[in-house]
Short mmCIF file of C-alpha atoms in Angstrom, two decimals:
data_model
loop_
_atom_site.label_atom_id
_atom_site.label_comp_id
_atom_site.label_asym_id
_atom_site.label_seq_id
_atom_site.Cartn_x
_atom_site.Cartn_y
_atom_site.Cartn_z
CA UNK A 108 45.10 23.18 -23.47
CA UNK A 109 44.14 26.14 -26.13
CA UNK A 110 43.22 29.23 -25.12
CA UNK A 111 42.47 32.68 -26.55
CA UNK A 112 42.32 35.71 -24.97
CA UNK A 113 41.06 38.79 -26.37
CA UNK A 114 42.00 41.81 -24.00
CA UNK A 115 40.24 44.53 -25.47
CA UNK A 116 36.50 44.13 -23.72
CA UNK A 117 34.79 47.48 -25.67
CA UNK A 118 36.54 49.58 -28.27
CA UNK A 119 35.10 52.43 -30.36
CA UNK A 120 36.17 53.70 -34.03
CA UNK A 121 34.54 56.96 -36.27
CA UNK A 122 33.03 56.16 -38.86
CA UNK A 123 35.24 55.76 -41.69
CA UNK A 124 38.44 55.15 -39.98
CA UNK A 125 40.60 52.12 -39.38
CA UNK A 126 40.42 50.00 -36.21
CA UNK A 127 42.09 46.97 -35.21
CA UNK A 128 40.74 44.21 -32.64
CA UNK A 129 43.68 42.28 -30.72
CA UNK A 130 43.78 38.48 -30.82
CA UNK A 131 46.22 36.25 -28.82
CA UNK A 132 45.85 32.51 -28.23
CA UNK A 133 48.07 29.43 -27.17
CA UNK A 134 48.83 26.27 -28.79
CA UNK A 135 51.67 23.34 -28.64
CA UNK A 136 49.74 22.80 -32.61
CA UNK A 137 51.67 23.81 -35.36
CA UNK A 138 48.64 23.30 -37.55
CA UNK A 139 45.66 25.24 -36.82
CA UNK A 140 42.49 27.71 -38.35
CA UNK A 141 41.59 30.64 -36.81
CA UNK A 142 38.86 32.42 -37.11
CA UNK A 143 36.87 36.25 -36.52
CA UNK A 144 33.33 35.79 -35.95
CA UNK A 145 30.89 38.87 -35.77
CA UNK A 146 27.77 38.90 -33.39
CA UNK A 147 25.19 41.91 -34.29
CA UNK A 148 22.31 42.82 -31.81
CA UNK A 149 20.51 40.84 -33.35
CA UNK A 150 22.33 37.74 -32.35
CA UNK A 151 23.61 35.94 -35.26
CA UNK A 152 26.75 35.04 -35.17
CA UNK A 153 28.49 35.88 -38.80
CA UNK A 154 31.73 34.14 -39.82
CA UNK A 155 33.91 37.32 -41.05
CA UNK A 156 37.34 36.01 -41.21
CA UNK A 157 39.78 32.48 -41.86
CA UNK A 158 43.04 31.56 -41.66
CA UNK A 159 44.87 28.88 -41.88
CA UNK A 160 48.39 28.87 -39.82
CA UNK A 161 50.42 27.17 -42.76
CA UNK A 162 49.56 29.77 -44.79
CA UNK A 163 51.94 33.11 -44.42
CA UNK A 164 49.72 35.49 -46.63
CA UNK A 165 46.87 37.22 -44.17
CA UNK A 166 43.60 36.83 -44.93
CA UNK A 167 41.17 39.91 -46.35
CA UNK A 168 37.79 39.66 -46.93
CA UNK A 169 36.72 43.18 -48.61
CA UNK A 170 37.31 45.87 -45.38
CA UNK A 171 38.21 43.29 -43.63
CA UNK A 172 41.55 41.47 -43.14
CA UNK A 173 44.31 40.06 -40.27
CA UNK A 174 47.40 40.32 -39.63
CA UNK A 175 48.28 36.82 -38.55
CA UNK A 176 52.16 36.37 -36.68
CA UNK A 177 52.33 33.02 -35.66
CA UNK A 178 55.38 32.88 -33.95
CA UNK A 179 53.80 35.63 -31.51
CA UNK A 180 50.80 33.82 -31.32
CA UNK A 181 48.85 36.92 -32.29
CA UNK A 182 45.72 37.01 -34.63
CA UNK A 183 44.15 40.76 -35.41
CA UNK A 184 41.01 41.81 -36.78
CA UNK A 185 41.84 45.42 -39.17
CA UNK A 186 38.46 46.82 -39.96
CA UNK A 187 39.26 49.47 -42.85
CA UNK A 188 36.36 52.45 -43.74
CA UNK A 189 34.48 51.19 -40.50
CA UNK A 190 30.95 51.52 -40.99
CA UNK A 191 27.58 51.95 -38.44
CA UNK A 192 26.92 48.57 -39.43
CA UNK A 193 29.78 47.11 -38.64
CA UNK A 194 29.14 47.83 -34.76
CA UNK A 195 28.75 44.37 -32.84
CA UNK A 196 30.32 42.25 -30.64
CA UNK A 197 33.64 40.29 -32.60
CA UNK A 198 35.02 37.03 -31.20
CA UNK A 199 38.17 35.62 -32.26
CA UNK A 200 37.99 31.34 -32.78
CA UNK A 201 40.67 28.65 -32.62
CA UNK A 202 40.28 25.29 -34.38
CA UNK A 203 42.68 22.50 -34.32
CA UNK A 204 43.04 20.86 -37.87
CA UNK A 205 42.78 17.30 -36.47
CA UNK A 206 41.33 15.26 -33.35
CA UNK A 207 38.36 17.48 -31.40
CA UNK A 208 37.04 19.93 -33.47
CA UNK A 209 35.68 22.04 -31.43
CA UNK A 210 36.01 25.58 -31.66
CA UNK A 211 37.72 27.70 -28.79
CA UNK A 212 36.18 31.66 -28.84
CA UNK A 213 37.29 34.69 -26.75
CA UNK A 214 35.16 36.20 -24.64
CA UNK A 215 34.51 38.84 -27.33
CA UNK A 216 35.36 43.03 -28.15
CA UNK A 217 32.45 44.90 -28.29
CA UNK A 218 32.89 47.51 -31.35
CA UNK A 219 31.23 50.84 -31.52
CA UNK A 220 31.19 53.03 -34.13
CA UNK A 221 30.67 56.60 -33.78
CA UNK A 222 28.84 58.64 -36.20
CA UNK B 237 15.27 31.56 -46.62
CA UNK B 238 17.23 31.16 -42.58
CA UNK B 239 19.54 28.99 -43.03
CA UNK B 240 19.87 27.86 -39.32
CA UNK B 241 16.73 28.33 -37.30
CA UNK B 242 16.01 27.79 -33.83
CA UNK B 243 12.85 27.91 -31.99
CA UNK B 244 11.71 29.47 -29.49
CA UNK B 245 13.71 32.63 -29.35
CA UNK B 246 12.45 33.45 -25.77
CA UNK B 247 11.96 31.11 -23.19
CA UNK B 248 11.06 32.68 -20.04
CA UNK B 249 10.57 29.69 -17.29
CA UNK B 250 10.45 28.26 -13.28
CA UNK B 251 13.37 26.42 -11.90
CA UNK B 252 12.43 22.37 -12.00
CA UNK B 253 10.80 22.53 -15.08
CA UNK B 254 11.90 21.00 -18.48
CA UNK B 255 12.30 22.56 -21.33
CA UNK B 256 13.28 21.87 -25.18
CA UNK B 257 15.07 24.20 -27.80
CA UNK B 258 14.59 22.87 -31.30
CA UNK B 259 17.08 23.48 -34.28
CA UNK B 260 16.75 22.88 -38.18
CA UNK B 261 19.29 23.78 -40.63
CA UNK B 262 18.47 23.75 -44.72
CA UNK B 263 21.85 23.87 -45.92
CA UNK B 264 22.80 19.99 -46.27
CA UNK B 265 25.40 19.95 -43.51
CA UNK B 266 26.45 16.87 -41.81
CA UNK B 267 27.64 18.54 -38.61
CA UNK B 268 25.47 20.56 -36.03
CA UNK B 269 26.38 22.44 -32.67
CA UNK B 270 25.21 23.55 -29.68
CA UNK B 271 26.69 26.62 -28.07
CA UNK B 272 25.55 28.19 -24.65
CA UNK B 273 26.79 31.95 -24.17
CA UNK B 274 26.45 33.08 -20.86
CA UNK B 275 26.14 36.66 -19.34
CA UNK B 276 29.87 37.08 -19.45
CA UNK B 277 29.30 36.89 -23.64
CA UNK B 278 31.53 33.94 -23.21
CA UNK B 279 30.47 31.16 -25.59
CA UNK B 280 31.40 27.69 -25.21
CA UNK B 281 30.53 24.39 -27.24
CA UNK B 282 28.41 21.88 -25.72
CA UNK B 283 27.77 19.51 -28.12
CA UNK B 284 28.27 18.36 -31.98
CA UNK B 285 26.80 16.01 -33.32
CA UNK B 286 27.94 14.56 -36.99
CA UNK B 287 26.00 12.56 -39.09
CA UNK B 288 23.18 12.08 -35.76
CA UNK B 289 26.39 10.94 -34.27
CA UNK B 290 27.38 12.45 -31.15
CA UNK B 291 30.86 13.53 -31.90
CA UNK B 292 31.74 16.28 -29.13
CA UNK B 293 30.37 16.12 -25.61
CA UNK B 294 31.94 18.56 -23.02
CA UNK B 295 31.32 18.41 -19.23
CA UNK B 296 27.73 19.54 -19.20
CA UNK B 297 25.46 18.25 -16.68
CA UNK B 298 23.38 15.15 -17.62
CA UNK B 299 20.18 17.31 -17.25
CA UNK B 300 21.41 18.16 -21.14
CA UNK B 301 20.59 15.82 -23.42
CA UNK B 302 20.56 16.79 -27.17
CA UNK B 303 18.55 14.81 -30.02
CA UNK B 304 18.65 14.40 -33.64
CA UNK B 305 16.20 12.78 -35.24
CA UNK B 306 17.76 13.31 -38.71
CA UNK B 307 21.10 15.20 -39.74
CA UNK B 308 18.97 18.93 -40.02
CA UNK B 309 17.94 18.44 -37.01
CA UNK B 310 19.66 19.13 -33.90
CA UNK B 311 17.30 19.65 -30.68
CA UNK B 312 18.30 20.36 -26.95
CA UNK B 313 15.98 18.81 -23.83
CA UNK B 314 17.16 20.24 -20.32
CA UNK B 315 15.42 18.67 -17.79
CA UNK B 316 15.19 20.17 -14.09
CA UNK B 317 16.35 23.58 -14.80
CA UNK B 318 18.44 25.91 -12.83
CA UNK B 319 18.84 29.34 -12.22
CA UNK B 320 22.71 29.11 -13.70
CA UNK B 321 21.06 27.80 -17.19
CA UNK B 322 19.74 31.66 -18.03
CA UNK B 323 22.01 31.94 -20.89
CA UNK B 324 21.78 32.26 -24.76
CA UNK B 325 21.89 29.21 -26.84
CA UNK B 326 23.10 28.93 -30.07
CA UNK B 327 22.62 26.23 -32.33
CA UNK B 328 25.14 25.52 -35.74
CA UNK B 329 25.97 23.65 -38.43
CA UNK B 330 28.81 23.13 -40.77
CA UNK B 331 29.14 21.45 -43.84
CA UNK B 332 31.78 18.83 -42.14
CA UNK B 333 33.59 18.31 -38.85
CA UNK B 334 35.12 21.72 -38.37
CA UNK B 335 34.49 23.53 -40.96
CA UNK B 336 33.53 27.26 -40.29
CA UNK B 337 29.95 27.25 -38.69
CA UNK B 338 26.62 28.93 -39.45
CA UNK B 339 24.96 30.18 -36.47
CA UNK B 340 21.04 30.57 -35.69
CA UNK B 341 19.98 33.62 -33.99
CA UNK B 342 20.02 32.36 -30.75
CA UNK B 343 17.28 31.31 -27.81
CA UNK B 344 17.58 33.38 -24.71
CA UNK B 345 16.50 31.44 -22.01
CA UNK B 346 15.26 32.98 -18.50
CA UNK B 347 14.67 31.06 -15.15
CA UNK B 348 13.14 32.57 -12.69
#
């Protein structure tokens, strides 16, 4: 069975620095998506981050982007220039690319940024 | 406009009762979710449905029982509620079978 386990329950960055979020999972797949999804106070959850395993170039999305090593099974979150609004809880996801589709999350790293 | 709304936000109730948690999405997807996330922040998939097809059932009791009338509409009925329910929902859609998922804002439900 997949798992993924995010280790990090609470971490806190200054504003303006760099901070990254650890990721690890497990899979017998060789053909996979991950995913980072962000969850304000508000609630929403906010799809911040894909990648497919095939594909050996990390993903970026403005600020944000991963550093994906697939033999280690490990899937990071790098927040660059972290800003107040970027505080919120972040899950890491794991979708297989064929039968179920359901999505496996971590139990979450709450991020707080410091002023 | 919200893309994925759900309705009520609160829902403050006894144990025994039933309750519903309606979901609408205006984006055209064929595939909607329900998630429950429980004090832990741990979320986990109940259901997806694809087309009104169910499509993903996990073990969740039978007091569960989602609905959808049409494809932007996903609701959830849970009948005989218990004091392990209090949890937030969230309700999603994608625009096919796992494809990355829009999320509603969530309905925190309370039992007392």
């Amino acid at each position: 069975a997949q798992t993924v386990t995010q280790s990090q329950p609470e971490m806190s960055v200054q504003e303006a620095e760099t901070v990254t979020l650890s990721c690890t999972y497990d899979t017998s797949e060789s053909d996979y998506y991950l995913f980072w999804y962000k969850q304000p106070p508000s609630r929403q959850m906010i799809l911040v981050i894909r990648q497919e395993a095939y594909k050996q170039q990390n993903a970026t999305e403005n600020r944000f982007s991963v550093n994906f090593q697939k033999a280690a099974k490990s899937f990071s979150l790098k927040i660059s220039d972290s800003q107040l609004g970027d505080a919120a809880m972040y899950f890491c996801a794991y979708r297989r690319t064929s039968g179920t589709y359901k999505y496996i999350f971590g139990t979450g790293t709450r991020l707080k940024v410091l002023a | 406009d919200t893309a994925v709304s759900q309705t009520p936000k609160y829902l403050v109730t006894q144990m025994g009762n039933d309750k519903s948690i309606k979901c609408e999405q205006n984006l055209g997807h064929d595939t909607m979710y329900w998630y429950k996330q429980d004090s832990k922040k741990f979320l986990k998939i109940m259901f997806s449905y694809n087309n009104k097809e169910l499509i993903i059932n996990e073990t969740v009791p039978n007091r569960f029982s989602p609905k959808s009338p049409d494809k932007a509409h996903l609701n959830l009925h849970i009948n005989s509620l218990e004091l392990g329910d209090s949890a937030v929902y969230f309700c999603a859609s994608s625009q096919e079978l796992g494809q990355p998922q829009h999320f509603g804002d969530g309905t925190r439900l309370s039992i007392l």
